[in-house]
Structures are given as C-alpha cells and as structure tokens.
Amino acid sequence: MAEQHDAIEDRKPQSDEARSAFAPPDGVEQPQVPEEESPTSEFALPAGLAPVVEAPADQPASAFATPSTYSARDTPNALITTAGLPLVRLSKDAPWQDRMRTMLRMPVGDRPVAEPIQKHDDTGPAVPRVLDLTLRIGELLLSGGEGAEDVEAAMFAICRSYGLDRCEPTVTFTMLAITHQPSLVDDPVTANRTVRRRGTDYTRLAAVHRLVTDMTTEDHEVSLEEAYRRLAEIRRNRHPYPGWVLTTACGLLAGAASVLLGGGVAVFLVAAVGAILGDRLAWLCAARGLPEFYQFVVAAMPPAAMGVALSLLSWDLSPSAVITGGLFALIPGRALVAAVQDGLTGFYVTASARLLEVGYFFVAIVVGVLTVLYGGLQIHAELNPEGTFKPIDRPVVQILASFVLCLTFAILLQQDRSTVLIVASNGAVAWVVYAAIAVTAKGSPIMATAVAAGLVGLFGQLLSRYWNTSALLYVTAAIGPLLPGSATYFGVLSIAQNHMDTGIASLAKAAALALAIAIGVNLGNEIARLFLRAPGAGRAAAKRTRGF
C-alpha cells in the first residue's frame, strides 16, 4: 500500500512553488548536468587553448604572456608613443602672426598652455575686459581690410598674452565672436561684436598692429588700462591727409593710368579732371547717405562723359585712355585680394561675402559707364569697340607713370608717409616685370599679371615682417598698375554697341586678370613665409576640407 501511495503522489502535478520556472517540462530531453556546479571564470582559458608557458629568459616572451613585472597594486606606467605626429615648438623669435597662425591650425588638445606675457594681479585677468578689448581690436582690423585669418590670429594673440587659455575666436564678414572656457566644468564666456562700418585708413591699421606687437612681446608692459588708452588714441586720430589731398590724388591716379596706357599730357589732364569730378560727386552722395553702390555708379560717369566729349569734338586724343584711367581709381582691388585670400585660407563664408561685395561694385562701375556710353552712341559719338591699346616703346615714361599711380593710390589708402615711397617702388618693379613678359616677350597678359602680382606679394610680406606690420601696406597700392581697367572698358563698350559676345568675353578677361592678381599676391605671401623663420618644425596647412 505504501508503494502504491508513493506512485500516486509522483503522478500528481506539482505546484509552481514545488518546481523551478526554468525546469524543462515533461517529455523534453533533459540537458546534461555540468561537471562543475559553479560557472567558469571569465579569465579562464577557453577549451582547446593550451596554457601559456612562460618563456625562458634567453628567449623572447609571447605577446600574450602576462608581464613578469605586472602587479595589480603597482602597475607600470602606460607608454604613449608619438611616432608620426609632428612636434611643434613655438619660438618666441618668430613674428606673432606666424606663431598664432600655427596655434590656430593646431588641434585644441595639442596647443601648449598659454604663458601670460602681460602682468596682472593675483586674482587673474578680468575675463570680460580682455574679451572686450580683443573684439574692439579685431573690429578695427577687419573694418580696415585685413584678412579673416590675420584677424583671428591677432585676437588669439591678445587673449594668450593676458593668460586666457582655451579661447576660440570666430570671424565672419560682419560679425566677430570669441569664447573663453576656463575649464571643462566651468561655463564658457562668449562675447561678440558687429562690424557695421568699414573705412580705409592704413595708418590706423599699422598703429593697431604695433599695439598687438607690444602686447605679445615681453619687452613692453601693456596693462589693460594702457591698451584701452592706446586704442582710444588710435580711434581719435584724424586721417593723415585732408579731403582735398585725396581728391587731387584721385585725379593724379587717373592721369597716370592714362599715360601708362599710351596717353600724353593732354590725356593726362582730361583724365585727371574726369576723376576729380567723379570723386566729388561720390563724396556728395556719401554725405547724403546713399549706399556705396550708387556712389560707384556716380563716380564712374564723369570719366566716361569726358571720353565721349573728346570723341564728339574730334580731337586727336584717346578717349579710351581717358575712360580707362578713370576706371583705375574705382576698381576694388583691395577687396578682391582680401576675398581670394580668405577663400584660399578656408574662410569660405567671409570670402563669399567679400566676392559678392566686389561683384556689386563691379556692376555699379559697369552701370555708370554703360549709361554714359549708351547716351553717347545715341548722339553719334565715334567710339571704337574693337580698339586695343597698342604697346608703346617708352619704358621710362611708363615706369614713372606706374610709380606715380602707386604713390597716389597709397595716399588714397591713407598710408603713413614713411611707407608711400616704398610701396610705389614695389609697384614700379611689378610693372617692369609685367611689361617684360606681356610686351617685350609677347607672353600671356594673365600669366604676366600673376607673376608680377606674386612678386608684389613676396616683397610685401618680406617688408611687413621686417617692419613688423601688416602686409597690406606694401601690397594693395602696388597692384594698381596691374588692375584690368582696359578690359573692363572695352567689355562695357561692346555691350553698349550690342556686341554681346565680344563684351562678355572682354569682361571675362577682366575677371580672369583680377583673379590672377589676387591669387598671385596670396601665392607670393605663402612663398615668403617659406623663407621666414617658422615657429614649428613644419607649417601645417588649414585642414578644413579633405585634411591631407
């Protein structure tokens, strides 16, 4: 009876508490019971892998063997190799422009810690005041025509000179911003400033560069109060040349350009008068608050009107030289060089904005000249759209004309009197090189323009490093003789006479010459930096695209 009772009890279904939830049901093959009840360690060797036998001392050990010196309590220091990574050593003898440019092109984690050059109290620098000073100086540089990368380098240099590490400046066409993060756990401090007005005053630009140089060198002690005081003096200083000198310089520039293209004394005087009238009308429009587009339209009309008047009077003069001479004073070569420089250094937003500005100015010039030429053709003015300037063998006169052109261009840019003769000489040398390739050797005008502009950029960069100032002082005015005035005039004239194909081709040639000037200047700058003492073992490029 007891055995039957036990059998009946075995056949009864067990409750959930009496059986495991993970037990297989009846009728399912039971799994094999493991040999060991405890699970294996994750550090145990897998099945089929032979245990590692420590190699004798005279044989090299396996890469998978446990190091003999390993200890959980006393672990060896990790060895981090830097093979393949360029070692950058910042030299204090190098110019601050090159040192800061190298810093900006380095990854943030690889930048050395900032060493304060300017002294401050024990509490540290006033971060908001340093950022505000940095933005004010950057605004003056950007509004004066400096490239975006050079503005960022100056802002970065100011912050590091006052001991602010982990600063990131950002420059666009109309906005400057800078961010400072004291540490990874602190909130960042960000400040920005809008550039609303732009002016051309290279004397002020040179003064700002001297201030930044003094702030980044140990030989000068420039406190925040002293920096603010000097910055206020720079802003208050008046332009070195009065208005009547600028107007006269504009006329002389147009006259020198007309002589450079084959005109005589009479053409020089007529072109000068037309440019002076255009400059005065542009000043009048500016005083009434008209945008710059309309100022350029008005300024381009008087030289074109003087050329049309000469053709109606049938005087034995060159109307083309008169009109082209007036255009030399209006073509925005400075903005074009800055736009291409920003594009080549990776600042595409700023470069696009600058190129758009150049395009608007160029269209304004075309509209002004085209309006006058169209009116002249309606009254039967004899203007030859097929004419070109024939090379004239008078090198001495042309060299002197190019010298005067660059001299007056430098005055229009409000350069310091000590730099005017130097930049004029640089421009005269550029014209000699251009004439030797394009006229004497009968080479391509575009290639000749690029080579001459490259020499301008090379000499300008070397001179700027020697005098420790901006390269714009020795570059912008020196490219004056290379500006594409004649191609622009003949393109507009062909369009006025309904020769659209010829006109568009001539304007395309003018655009190609302008780009050759800008690219040549930038290439000359880069070649000059190759021979300068660089702050590192290798000068890294701006890795903003493919990152080679």
Coordinates of C-alpha atoms in Angstrom, one line a residue:
M1 CA 0.0 0.0 0.0
A2 CA 2.8 2.4 0.8
E3 CA 4.4 1.8 -2.6
Q4 CA 1.1 2.5 -4.4
H5 CA 0.7 5.7 -2.4
D6 CA 4.1 6.9 -3.4
A7 CA 3.4 6.2 -7.1
I8 CA 0.2 8.1 -6.9
E9 CA 2.0 11.0 -5.3
D10 CA 4.6 11.1 -8.1
R11 CA 1.9 11.3 -10.7
K12 CA 0.2 14.3 -9.1
P13 CA 1.0 17.7 -10.8
Q14 CA 3.3 19.8 -8.7
S15 CA 2.6 23.3 -7.8
D16 CA 4.6 26.3 -9.1
E17 CA 6.4 26.6 -5.8
A18 CA 7.5 23.0 -6.0
R19 CA 9.2 23.2 -9.3
S20 CA 11.6 25.7 -10.9
A21 CA 10.4 28.1 -13.5
F22 CA 13.4 27.2 -15.6
A23 CA 13.0 23.4 -15.4
P24 CA 12.1 21.8 -18.7
P25 CA 8.6 20.2 -18.9
D26 CA 7.9 16.5 -19.1
G27 CA 8.7 14.9 -22.4
V28 CA 11.5 17.3 -23.3
E29 CA 15.0 15.9 -23.4
Q30 CA 16.8 16.8 -20.2
P31 CA 20.1 18.8 -20.5
Q32 CA 23.3 17.3 -19.4
V33 CA 24.4 18.1 -15.9
P34 CA 27.7 20.2 -15.9
E35 CA 30.6 18.6 -14.3
E36 CA 31.1 21.6 -12.0
E37 CA 28.2 23.4 -10.4
S38 CA 29.9 26.8 -10.3
P39 CA 30.3 28.7 -13.6
T40 CA 33.7 29.2 -15.1
S41 CA 35.7 32.4 -14.6
E42 CA 35.8 34.9 -17.4
F43 CA 39.6 34.9 -17.1
A44 CA 39.8 31.1 -17.5
L45 CA 41.4 29.8 -20.7
P46 CA 38.8 28.6 -23.3
A47 CA 38.6 24.9 -24.1
G48 CA 41.2 23.8 -26.6
L49 CA 43.6 26.6 -25.8
A50 CA 46.8 25.5 -24.2
P51 CA 48.0 27.4 -21.1
V52 CA 50.7 29.9 -21.7
V53 CA 54.1 28.7 -20.5
E54 CA 56.5 31.5 -19.5
A55 CA 59.4 31.5 -21.9
P56 CA 62.9 31.2 -20.6
A57 CA 65.0 34.3 -20.0
D58 CA 67.1 33.8 -23.1
Q59 CA 64.0 33.6 -25.4
P60 CA 61.6 36.3 -26.3
A61 CA 58.3 36.1 -24.5
S62 CA 55.0 35.7 -26.2
A63 CA 53.0 38.9 -26.8
F64 CA 50.0 37.3 -24.9
A65 CA 52.0 36.3 -21.9
T66 CA 51.5 38.1 -18.6
P67 CA 54.3 40.5 -18.0
S68 CA 56.6 39.3 -15.2
T69 CA 56.6 42.8 -13.6
Y70 CA 52.8 43.1 -13.6
S71 CA 51.1 43.7 -10.3
A72 CA 47.6 44.8 -9.6
R73 CA 48.9 47.2 -6.9
D74 CA 51.9 48.5 -8.7
T75 CA 51.0 48.7 -12.4
P76 CA 53.6 50.1 -14.8
N77 CA 53.0 53.5 -16.4
A78 CA 51.3 53.3 -19.8
L79 CA 53.7 54.2 -22.7
I80 CA 52.1 56.6 -25.2
T81 CA 54.0 56.8 -28.4
T82 CA 54.0 60.0 -30.6
A83 CA 55.5 58.4 -33.6
G84 CA 54.2 60.0 -36.8
L85 CA 52.9 63.1 -35.0
P86 CA 54.7 66.4 -35.9
L87 CA 56.4 68.1 -32.9
V88 CA 55.6 71.8 -32.9
R89 CA 57.9 74.1 -31.0
L90 CA 56.8 77.7 -30.7
S91 CA 59.7 80.1 -31.0
K92 CA 59.5 83.5 -29.4
D93 CA 61.7 84.9 -32.0
A94 CA 59.2 84.3 -34.8
P95 CA 56.6 87.0 -35.6
W96 CA 53.4 86.8 -33.6
Q97 CA 51.4 86.4 -36.8
D98 CA 53.2 83.1 -37.7
R99 CA 53.1 81.8 -34.1
M100 CA 49.4 82.5 -33.7
R101 CA 48.6 81.1 -37.1
T102 CA 50.4 77.9 -36.2
M103 CA 48.4 77.8 -33.0
L104 CA 45.1 78.2 -34.7
R105 CA 45.8 75.5 -37.2
M106 CA 46.7 73.0 -34.4
P107 CA 44.0 70.8 -32.7
V108 CA 42.8 72.3 -29.5
G109 CA 44.2 69.4 -27.4
D110 CA 47.7 69.9 -28.9
R111 CA 48.1 73.6 -28.2
P112 CA 50.6 74.4 -25.4
V113 CA 49.4 76.1 -22.3
A114 CA 49.3 79.9 -22.5
E115 CA 52.1 81.7 -20.8
P116 CA 50.9 85.2 -19.7
I117 CA 53.2 87.9 -21.1
Q118 CA 51.4 90.9 -19.6
K119 CA 51.3 91.1 -15.8
H120 CA 48.1 91.2 -13.7
D121 CA 47.2 90.9 -10.1
D122 CA 46.9 87.7 -8.2
T123 CA 43.2 87.4 -8.9
G124 CA 43.9 86.9 -12.6
P125 CA 42.9 88.9 -15.6
A126 CA 39.4 90.4 -15.9
V127 CA 38.0 88.0 -18.5
P128 CA 35.1 90.3 -19.8
R129 CA 37.5 93.2 -20.2
V130 CA 40.1 91.1 -22.1
L131 CA 37.4 89.7 -24.4
D132 CA 36.0 93.2 -25.0
L133 CA 39.4 94.6 -25.8
T134 CA 40.1 91.7 -28.1
L135 CA 36.8 92.3 -30.0
R136 CA 37.5 96.0 -30.4
I137 CA 40.9 95.5 -31.8
G138 CA 39.6 92.8 -34.2
E139 CA 36.9 95.1 -35.3
L140 CA 39.4 97.7 -36.4
L141 CA 41.5 95.2 -38.2
L142 CA 38.5 93.7 -40.1
S143 CA 37.0 97.0 -41.0
G144 CA 40.4 98.1 -42.3
G145 CA 40.5 95.3 -44.8
E146 CA 42.6 92.7 -43.0
G147 CA 42.1 89.1 -43.9
A148 CA 39.9 86.9 -41.6
E149 CA 42.8 84.6 -40.7
D150 CA 45.0 87.5 -39.7
V151 CA 42.2 89.0 -37.6
E152 CA 41.7 85.6 -35.8
A153 CA 45.5 85.4 -35.2
A154 CA 45.5 88.9 -33.6
M155 CA 42.5 88.1 -31.4
F156 CA 44.1 84.8 -30.3
A157 CA 47.4 86.6 -29.6
I158 CA 45.8 89.2 -27.4
C159 CA 43.9 86.6 -25.3
R160 CA 47.0 84.4 -24.8
S161 CA 49.2 87.4 -23.9
Y162 CA 46.9 88.1 -20.9
G163 CA 46.8 84.4 -19.9
L164 CA 43.4 83.3 -21.2
D165 CA 43.7 79.8 -22.4
R166 CA 41.1 77.8 -24.3
C167 CA 39.9 80.8 -26.4
E168 CA 38.3 80.3 -29.8
P169 CA 37.9 83.4 -32.0
T170 CA 35.4 83.4 -34.9
V171 CA 35.5 85.9 -37.7
T172 CA 32.9 86.4 -40.5
F173 CA 32.3 89.3 -42.8
T174 CA 30.2 91.4 -40.3
M175 CA 30.5 89.5 -37.0
L176 CA 33.3 88.8 -34.6
A177 CA 32.9 86.4 -31.7
I178 CA 35.2 84.9 -29.1
T179 CA 34.6 82.2 -26.5
H180 CA 36.7 81.5 -23.4
Q181 CA 36.1 78.4 -21.2
P182 CA 38.2 78.4 -18.0
S183 CA 37.9 74.6 -17.6
L184 CA 35.9 71.7 -18.6
V185 CA 33.5 72.1 -15.7
D186 CA 33.0 75.9 -15.9
D187 CA 30.6 77.6 -18.1
P188 CA 32.1 79.3 -21.2
V189 CA 32.1 83.1 -21.6
T190 CA 31.1 84.3 -25.0
A191 CA 31.2 87.8 -26.4
N192 CA 30.6 89.2 -29.9
R193 CA 30.7 92.4 -31.9
T194 CA 29.1 93.5 -35.2
V195 CA 31.1 95.4 -37.8
R196 CA 28.8 98.0 -39.3
R197 CA 31.1 100.5 -40.9
R198 CA 34.2 100.0 -43.0
G199 CA 36.8 102.5 -43.7
T200 CA 40.2 102.6 -45.5
D201 CA 42.9 104.0 -43.2
Y202 CA 46.1 102.0 -43.3
T203 CA 47.8 104.4 -40.9
R204 CA 45.3 103.3 -38.3
L205 CA 45.8 99.7 -39.3
A206 CA 49.5 100.0 -38.8
A207 CA 49.0 101.5 -35.4
V208 CA 46.8 98.6 -34.4
H209 CA 49.5 96.1 -35.5
R210 CA 52.0 98.0 -33.4
L211 CA 49.7 97.7 -30.4
V212 CA 49.3 94.0 -30.8
T213 CA 53.0 93.6 -31.3
D214 CA 53.7 95.4 -28.0
M215 CA 51.1 93.3 -26.2
T216 CA 52.7 90.0 -27.4
T217 CA 56.3 90.8 -26.6
E218 CA 58.0 90.7 -23.2
D219 CA 59.9 93.9 -23.8
H220 CA 56.8 96.0 -23.4
E221 CA 54.4 96.0 -20.4
V222 CA 50.9 96.9 -21.6
S223 CA 48.3 96.7 -19.0
L224 CA 44.6 96.6 -19.8
E225 CA 44.2 100.3 -18.9
E226 CA 47.2 101.2 -21.1
A227 CA 45.8 99.1 -24.0
Y228 CA 42.4 100.8 -23.8
R229 CA 44.1 104.2 -23.7
R230 CA 46.2 103.5 -26.8
L231 CA 43.2 102.0 -28.6
A232 CA 41.2 105.2 -27.9
E233 CA 44.0 107.3 -29.2
I234 CA 44.1 105.2 -32.4
R235 CA 40.4 105.8 -32.9
R236 CA 40.5 109.5 -32.2
N237 CA 43.5 110.2 -34.5
R238 CA 42.5 112.0 -37.7
H239 CA 43.4 110.8 -41.1
P240 CA 46.9 111.8 -42.3
Y241 CA 45.6 113.5 -45.5
P242 CA 42.8 116.0 -45.8
G243 CA 40.0 115.7 -48.3
W244 CA 41.4 118.0 -51.0
V245 CA 44.6 115.9 -51.0
L246 CA 42.6 112.8 -51.5
T247 CA 40.7 114.3 -54.4
T248 CA 43.9 115.5 -56.0
A249 CA 45.5 112.1 -55.6
C250 CA 42.4 110.5 -57.3
G251 CA 42.9 112.8 -60.3
L252 CA 46.7 112.1 -60.5
L253 CA 46.0 108.4 -60.3
A254 CA 43.6 108.5 -63.3
G255 CA 46.0 110.7 -65.2
A256 CA 49.0 108.4 -64.5
A257 CA 46.9 105.4 -65.6
S258 CA 46.0 107.1 -68.9
V259 CA 49.7 107.8 -69.6
L260 CA 50.6 104.2 -68.7
L261 CA 48.2 103.2 -71.5
G262 CA 49.6 105.5 -74.1
G263 CA 48.2 108.9 -73.4
G264 CA 50.1 112.2 -73.5
V265 CA 49.9 115.4 -71.4
A266 CA 46.5 116.4 -72.7
V267 CA 45.1 113.0 -72.0
F268 CA 46.6 113.2 -68.5
L269 CA 44.9 116.4 -67.7
V270 CA 41.5 115.4 -69.1
A271 CA 41.5 112.1 -67.3
A272 CA 42.5 113.9 -64.1
V273 CA 39.6 116.3 -64.4
G274 CA 37.1 113.5 -65.0
A275 CA 38.3 111.5 -62.0
I276 CA 38.2 114.6 -59.8
L277 CA 34.6 115.3 -60.8
G278 CA 33.7 111.7 -60.1
D279 CA 35.3 111.7 -56.7
R280 CA 33.5 114.9 -55.7
L281 CA 30.1 113.5 -56.8
A282 CA 30.8 110.3 -54.9
W283 CA 31.6 112.4 -51.7
L284 CA 28.3 114.3 -52.2
C285 CA 26.3 111.1 -52.4
A286 CA 28.1 109.7 -49.4
A287 CA 27.2 112.8 -47.4
R288 CA 23.6 112.3 -48.3
G289 CA 23.7 108.7 -47.0
L290 CA 23.4 106.9 -50.3
P291 CA 24.7 103.3 -50.4
E292 CA 28.1 102.6 -51.9
F293 CA 26.6 101.0 -55.0
Y294 CA 25.2 104.4 -56.1
Q295 CA 28.4 106.2 -55.1
F296 CA 30.3 103.9 -57.6
V297 CA 27.7 104.5 -60.3
V298 CA 28.0 108.3 -60.0
A299 CA 31.8 108.2 -59.7
A300 CA 32.1 106.2 -63.0
M301 CA 30.0 108.6 -65.0
P302 CA 32.3 111.8 -65.3
P303 CA 35.4 109.9 -66.8
A304 CA 33.1 108.2 -69.3
A305 CA 31.5 111.6 -70.1
M306 CA 34.9 113.2 -70.7
G307 CA 35.8 110.4 -73.2
V308 CA 32.5 110.8 -75.0
A309 CA 33.1 114.6 -75.2
L310 CA 36.6 114.0 -76.7
S311 CA 35.1 111.8 -79.4
L312 CA 32.4 114.3 -80.3
L313 CA 34.9 117.1 -80.5
S314 CA 37.1 115.0 -82.8
W315 CA 40.2 116.0 -81.0
D316 CA 43.4 114.0 -81.7
L317 CA 43.2 112.4 -78.3
S318 CA 42.5 108.9 -77.0
P319 CA 39.0 108.7 -75.4
S320 CA 39.7 105.1 -74.4
A321 CA 42.7 106.1 -72.3
V322 CA 40.7 108.8 -70.6
I323 CA 37.9 106.4 -69.6
T324 CA 40.2 103.6 -68.6
G325 CA 42.2 105.9 -66.5
G326 CA 39.1 106.9 -64.5
L327 CA 38.3 103.2 -64.0
F328 CA 41.6 102.5 -62.4
A329 CA 40.6 104.6 -59.4
L330 CA 37.4 102.7 -58.9
I331 CA 38.1 99.0 -59.4
P332 CA 38.0 97.4 -55.9
G333 CA 41.4 95.6 -56.0
R334 CA 41.8 95.7 -52.2
A335 CA 38.5 93.9 -51.5
L336 CA 39.2 91.4 -54.3
V337 CA 42.6 90.4 -52.8
A338 CA 41.1 90.0 -49.3
A339 CA 38.3 87.9 -50.7
V340 CA 40.6 85.5 -52.5
Q341 CA 42.9 85.3 -49.5
D342 CA 40.0 84.3 -47.2
G343 CA 38.9 81.7 -49.7
L344 CA 42.3 80.2 -50.0
T345 CA 42.8 80.0 -46.2
G346 CA 39.4 78.3 -45.6
F347 CA 37.2 81.2 -44.6
Y348 CA 34.5 80.5 -47.2
V349 CA 31.7 82.4 -45.7
T350 CA 33.8 85.6 -45.4
A351 CA 35.3 85.1 -48.9
S352 CA 31.8 84.7 -50.4
A353 CA 30.6 87.9 -48.8
R354 CA 33.7 89.8 -50.0
L355 CA 33.3 88.5 -53.5
L356 CA 29.7 89.5 -53.5
E357 CA 30.7 93.0 -52.4
V358 CA 33.3 93.1 -55.2
G359 CA 30.6 91.9 -57.7
Y360 CA 28.2 94.7 -56.6
F361 CA 31.0 97.3 -57.0
F362 CA 31.9 96.0 -60.4
V363 CA 28.3 96.0 -61.6
A364 CA 28.0 99.6 -60.3
I365 CA 31.0 100.7 -62.4
V366 CA 29.6 98.9 -65.4
V367 CA 26.2 100.5 -65.0
G368 CA 27.7 104.0 -64.7
V369 CA 30.0 103.7 -67.7
L370 CA 27.4 101.9 -69.8
T371 CA 24.8 104.6 -69.2
V372 CA 27.1 107.3 -70.4
L373 CA 28.4 105.3 -73.4
Y374 CA 24.9 104.4 -74.5
G375 CA 23.9 108.0 -74.4
G376 CA 27.0 109.0 -76.3
L377 CA 26.2 106.4 -79.0
Q378 CA 22.7 107.9 -79.4
I379 CA 24.3 111.3 -80.3
H380 CA 26.7 109.5 -82.7
A381 CA 29.9 109.5 -80.7
E382 CA 32.6 107.7 -82.5
L383 CA 33.9 105.1 -80.1
N384 CA 35.8 102.1 -81.4
P385 CA 34.9 98.8 -79.5
E386 CA 37.5 96.8 -81.4
G387 CA 40.4 99.1 -80.5
T388 CA 43.1 98.0 -78.1
F389 CA 46.0 99.8 -76.6
K390 CA 49.0 99.4 -78.8
P391 CA 52.3 98.8 -76.9
I392 CA 54.3 102.0 -77.0
D393 CA 58.1 101.8 -76.6
R394 CA 58.6 104.4 -73.9
P395 CA 59.7 102.4 -70.8
V396 CA 61.0 105.4 -68.8
V397 CA 57.7 107.3 -69.1
Q398 CA 55.6 104.2 -68.2
I399 CA 57.8 103.3 -65.2
L400 CA 57.4 106.9 -63.9
A401 CA 53.7 106.7 -64.6
S402 CA 53.4 103.4 -62.7
F403 CA 55.4 105.0 -59.8
V404 CA 53.0 108.0 -59.6
L405 CA 50.0 105.7 -59.9
C406 CA 51.1 103.6 -56.9
L407 CA 52.1 106.7 -55.0
T408 CA 48.7 108.3 -55.3
F409 CA 47.0 105.0 -54.6
A410 CA 48.8 104.8 -51.3
I411 CA 47.7 108.3 -50.5
L412 CA 44.1 107.3 -51.2
L413 CA 44.5 104.4 -48.8
Q414 CA 45.7 106.8 -46.0
Q415 CA 49.1 105.2 -45.7
D416 CA 51.8 106.6 -43.5
R417 CA 54.2 108.9 -45.3
S418 CA 57.1 106.7 -44.4
T419 CA 55.7 103.8 -46.5
V420 CA 54.5 105.7 -49.6
L421 CA 57.7 105.7 -51.5
I422 CA 58.5 102.0 -50.6
V423 CA 55.1 100.8 -51.9
A424 CA 55.4 103.0 -55.0
S425 CA 58.8 101.4 -55.8
N426 CA 57.3 98.0 -55.3
G427 CA 54.6 98.8 -57.8
A428 CA 57.1 100.2 -60.4
V429 CA 59.0 96.9 -60.2
A430 CA 55.8 95.0 -60.7
W431 CA 55.0 97.0 -63.8
V432 CA 58.5 96.3 -65.2
V433 CA 58.0 92.6 -64.7
Y434 CA 54.6 92.7 -66.4
A435 CA 55.9 94.7 -69.4
A436 CA 58.8 92.4 -69.8
I437 CA 56.6 89.3 -70.1
A438 CA 53.5 90.7 -71.8
V439 CA 55.0 93.4 -74.1
T440 CA 58.7 92.5 -74.7
A441 CA 58.3 88.7 -74.7
K442 CA 54.8 88.9 -76.0
G443 CA 53.6 86.4 -73.4
S444 CA 50.1 85.9 -72.0
P445 CA 48.8 89.0 -70.1
I446 CA 47.2 86.8 -67.5
M447 CA 50.4 85.0 -66.8
A448 CA 52.3 88.2 -66.7
T449 CA 49.8 89.7 -64.3
A450 CA 50.0 86.7 -62.0
V451 CA 53.9 86.7 -61.9
A452 CA 54.0 90.5 -61.3
A453 CA 51.4 90.2 -58.5
G454 CA 53.3 87.3 -57.0
L455 CA 56.4 89.5 -56.7
V456 CA 54.3 92.2 -55.1
G457 CA 53.1 89.7 -52.5
L458 CA 56.6 88.3 -51.9
F459 CA 58.2 91.7 -51.4
G460 CA 55.2 93.0 -49.4
Q461 CA 55.4 90.0 -47.0
L462 CA 59.1 90.4 -46.5
L463 CA 58.8 94.1 -45.9
S464 CA 55.9 93.7 -43.5
R465 CA 58.0 91.2 -41.5
Y466 CA 61.0 93.5 -41.5
W467 CA 58.9 96.4 -40.2
N468 CA 56.7 94.2 -38.1
T469 CA 53.4 95.5 -39.5
S470 CA 50.6 94.5 -41.9
A471 CA 51.4 93.3 -45.4
L472 CA 48.5 95.3 -46.8
L473 CA 50.6 98.5 -46.5
Y474 CA 53.1 97.2 -49.1
V475 CA 50.7 95.2 -51.3
T476 CA 47.4 96.9 -52.0
A477 CA 48.7 100.1 -53.6
A478 CA 51.5 98.2 -55.5
I479 CA 48.9 96.2 -57.6
G480 CA 47.5 99.4 -59.0
P481 CA 49.2 99.3 -62.4
L482 CA 48.0 95.7 -62.9
L483 CA 44.3 96.4 -62.5
P484 CA 42.2 95.3 -65.5
G485 CA 40.9 98.8 -66.5
S486 CA 41.2 98.4 -70.3
A487 CA 39.4 95.0 -70.4
T488 CA 36.6 96.4 -68.4
Y489 CA 36.1 99.4 -70.6
F490 CA 36.2 97.5 -73.9
G491 CA 33.7 95.0 -72.5
V492 CA 31.3 97.7 -71.4
L493 CA 31.7 99.5 -74.8
S494 CA 31.0 96.3 -76.8
I495 CA 27.8 95.7 -74.8
A496 CA 26.7 99.3 -75.4
Q497 CA 27.1 98.7 -79.1
N498 CA 25.1 95.5 -78.9
H499 CA 28.2 93.2 -79.4
M500 CA 27.3 90.9 -76.6
D501 CA 29.7 88.1 -77.3
T502 CA 32.7 90.4 -77.6
G503 CA 31.6 92.3 -74.5
I504 CA 31.1 89.3 -72.3
A505 CA 34.5 87.8 -73.5
S506 CA 36.2 91.1 -72.6
L507 CA 34.6 91.2 -69.1
A508 CA 35.5 87.6 -68.6
K509 CA 39.1 88.5 -69.4
A510 CA 38.9 91.3 -66.9
A511 CA 37.6 88.9 -64.2
A512 CA 40.5 86.5 -65.1
L513 CA 43.1 89.3 -64.7
A514 CA 41.6 90.3 -61.4
L515 CA 41.7 86.7 -60.1
A516 CA 45.3 86.4 -61.4
I517 CA 46.2 89.5 -59.3
A518 CA 44.6 88.1 -56.1
I519 CA 46.0 84.6 -56.5
G520 CA 49.4 85.9 -57.3
V521 CA 49.5 88.1 -54.3
N522 CA 48.4 85.3 -52.0
L523 CA 51.0 82.9 -53.6
G524 CA 53.7 85.5 -53.1
N525 CA 52.8 85.8 -49.4
E526 CA 52.9 82.0 -49.0
I527 CA 56.3 81.7 -50.7
A528 CA 57.7 84.5 -48.5
R529 CA 56.6 82.6 -45.4
L530 CA 58.5 79.5 -46.6
F531 CA 61.7 81.5 -46.2
L532 CA 60.8 83.1 -42.9
R533 CA 61.7 81.6 -39.6
A534 CA 58.7 79.4 -38.9
P535 CA 57.6 78.7 -35.3
G536 CA 57.4 75.0 -35.7
A537 CA 59.2 72.1 -37.4
G538 CA 56.5 72.1 -40.1
R539 CA 53.9 74.7 -41.0
A540 CA 50.6 72.9 -41.0
A541 CA 48.0 73.8 -43.6
A542 CA 44.5 74.8 -42.8
K543 CA 42.8 71.4 -42.6
R544 CA 39.3 72.5 -43.3
T545 CA 38.4 70.3 -46.3
R546 CA 40.0 67.0 -47.1
G547 CA 42.6 67.2 -44.3
F548 CA 45.7 66.0 -46.0

